C-alpha positions as semicolon CSV with decimal commas, in nm:
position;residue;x (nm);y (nm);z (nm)
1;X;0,000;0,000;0,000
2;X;0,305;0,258;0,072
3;X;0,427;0,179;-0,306
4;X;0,047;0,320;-0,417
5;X;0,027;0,612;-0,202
6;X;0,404;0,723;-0,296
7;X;0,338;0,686;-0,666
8;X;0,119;1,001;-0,724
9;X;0,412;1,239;-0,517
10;X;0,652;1,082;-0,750
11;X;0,455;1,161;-1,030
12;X;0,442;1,532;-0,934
13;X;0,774;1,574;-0,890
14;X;0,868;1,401;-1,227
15;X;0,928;1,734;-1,408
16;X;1,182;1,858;-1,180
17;X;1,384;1,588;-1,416
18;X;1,315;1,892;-1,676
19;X;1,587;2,071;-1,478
20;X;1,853;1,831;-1,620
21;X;1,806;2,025;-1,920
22;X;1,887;2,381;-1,813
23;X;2,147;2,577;-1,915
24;X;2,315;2,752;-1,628
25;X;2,514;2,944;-1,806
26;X;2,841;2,838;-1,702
27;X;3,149;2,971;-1,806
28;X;3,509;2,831;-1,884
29;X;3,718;3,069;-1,886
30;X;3,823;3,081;-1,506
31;X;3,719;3,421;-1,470
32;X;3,789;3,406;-1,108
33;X;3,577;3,459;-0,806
34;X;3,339;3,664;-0,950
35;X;3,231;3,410;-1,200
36;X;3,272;3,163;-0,948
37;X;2,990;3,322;-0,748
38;X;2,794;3,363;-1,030
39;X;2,806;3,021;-1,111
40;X;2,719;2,916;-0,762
41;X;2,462;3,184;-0,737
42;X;2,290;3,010;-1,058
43;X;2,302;2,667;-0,905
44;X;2,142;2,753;-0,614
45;X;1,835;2,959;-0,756
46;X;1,745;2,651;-0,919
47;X;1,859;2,424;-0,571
48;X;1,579;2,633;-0,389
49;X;1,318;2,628;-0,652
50;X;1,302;2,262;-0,610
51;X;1,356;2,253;-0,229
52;X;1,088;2,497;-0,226
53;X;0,838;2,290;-0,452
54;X;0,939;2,029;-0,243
55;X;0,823;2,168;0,087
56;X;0,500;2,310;-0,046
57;X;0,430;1,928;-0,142
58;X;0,515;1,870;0,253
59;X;0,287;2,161;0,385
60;X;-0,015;2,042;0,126
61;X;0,079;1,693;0,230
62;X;0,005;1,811;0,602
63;X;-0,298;1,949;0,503
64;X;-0,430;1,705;0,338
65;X;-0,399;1,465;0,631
66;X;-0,518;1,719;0,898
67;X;-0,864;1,715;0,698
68;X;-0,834;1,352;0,570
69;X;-0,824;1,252;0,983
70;X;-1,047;1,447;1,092
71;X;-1,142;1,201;1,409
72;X;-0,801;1,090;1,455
73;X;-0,632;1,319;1,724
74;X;-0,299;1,150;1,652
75;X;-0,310;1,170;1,262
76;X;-0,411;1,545;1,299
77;X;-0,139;1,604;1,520
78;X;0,118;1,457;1,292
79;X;-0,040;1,596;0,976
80;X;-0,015;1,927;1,157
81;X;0,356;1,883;1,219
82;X;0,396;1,848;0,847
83;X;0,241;2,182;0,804
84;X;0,485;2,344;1,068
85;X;0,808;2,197;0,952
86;X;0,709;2,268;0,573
87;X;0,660;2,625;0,661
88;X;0,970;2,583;0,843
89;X;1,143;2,454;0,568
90;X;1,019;2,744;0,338
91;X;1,173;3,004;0,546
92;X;1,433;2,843;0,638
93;X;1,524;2,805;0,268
94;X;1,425;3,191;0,139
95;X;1,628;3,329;0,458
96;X;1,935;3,133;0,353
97;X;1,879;3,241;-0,030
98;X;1,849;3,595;0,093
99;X;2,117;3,600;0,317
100;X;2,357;3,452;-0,001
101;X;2,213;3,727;-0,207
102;X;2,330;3,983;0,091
103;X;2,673;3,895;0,079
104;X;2,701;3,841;-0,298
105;X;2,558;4,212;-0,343
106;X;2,745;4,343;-0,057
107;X;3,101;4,192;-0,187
108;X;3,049;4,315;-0,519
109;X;3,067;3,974;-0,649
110;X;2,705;3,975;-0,901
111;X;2,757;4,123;-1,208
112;X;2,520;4,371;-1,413
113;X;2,223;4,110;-1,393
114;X;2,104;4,150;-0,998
115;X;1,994;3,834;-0,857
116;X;1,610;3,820;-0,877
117;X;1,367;3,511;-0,697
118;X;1,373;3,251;-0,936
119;X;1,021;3,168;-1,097
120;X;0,832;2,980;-1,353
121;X;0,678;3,167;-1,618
122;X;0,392;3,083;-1,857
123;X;0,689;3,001;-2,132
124;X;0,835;2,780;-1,868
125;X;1,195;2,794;-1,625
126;X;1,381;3,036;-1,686
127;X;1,730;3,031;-1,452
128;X;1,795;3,387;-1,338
């Protein structure tokens, strides 16, 4: 029974595969530390886009089973601990992102193109 309730989360995360595909923009030339934190900077906006989708599946998850269990104080209890550490895990995740974004901005080390939250648009991902 776990195999048939795991199978429809596993089919939602399935196009996060789609991010095997992106281009981050990388460059060879060993431009130094500036590129380097460029680089890293474009990893990581697409890092916490998925950690982020992942703990919005957790918090919905929670949800779902606070309702679902309606009579069961235990279920609700641990369906409402879901909901806490996926909000948690949310902040946790944009504090972090925003903190990197501090220092990178602060040391000088982003070029022209400030570092924006990354998003999904109607066209589809689009690495920042």
């Amino acid at each position: 029974m776990k195999k048939v309730s795991l199978l429809p989360l596993l089919t939602l995360l399935a196009p996060s595969l789609a991010f095997a595909a992106v281009d981050f923009d990388l460059t060879t030339d060993g431009g130094g530390l500036k590129n380097f934190a460029n680089n890293v900077g474009s990893v990581l906006d697409v890092v916490v886009m998925v950690l982020v989708t992942i703990a919005v599946f957790v918090i919905i998850w929670g949800i779902f089973q606070f309702v679902v269990n309606a009579g069961d104080a235990e279920k609700r209890a641990e369906g409402r601990s879901r909901i806490l550490w996926g909000v948690i895990g949310v902040f946790l995740l944009f504090s972090v992102w925003g903190l990197i974004n501090i220092l990178l901005s602060t040391f000088a080390l982003t070029n022209e193109n400030s570092r924006t939250i990354p998003s999904v648009s109607p066209g589809g991902f689009q690495p920042l």
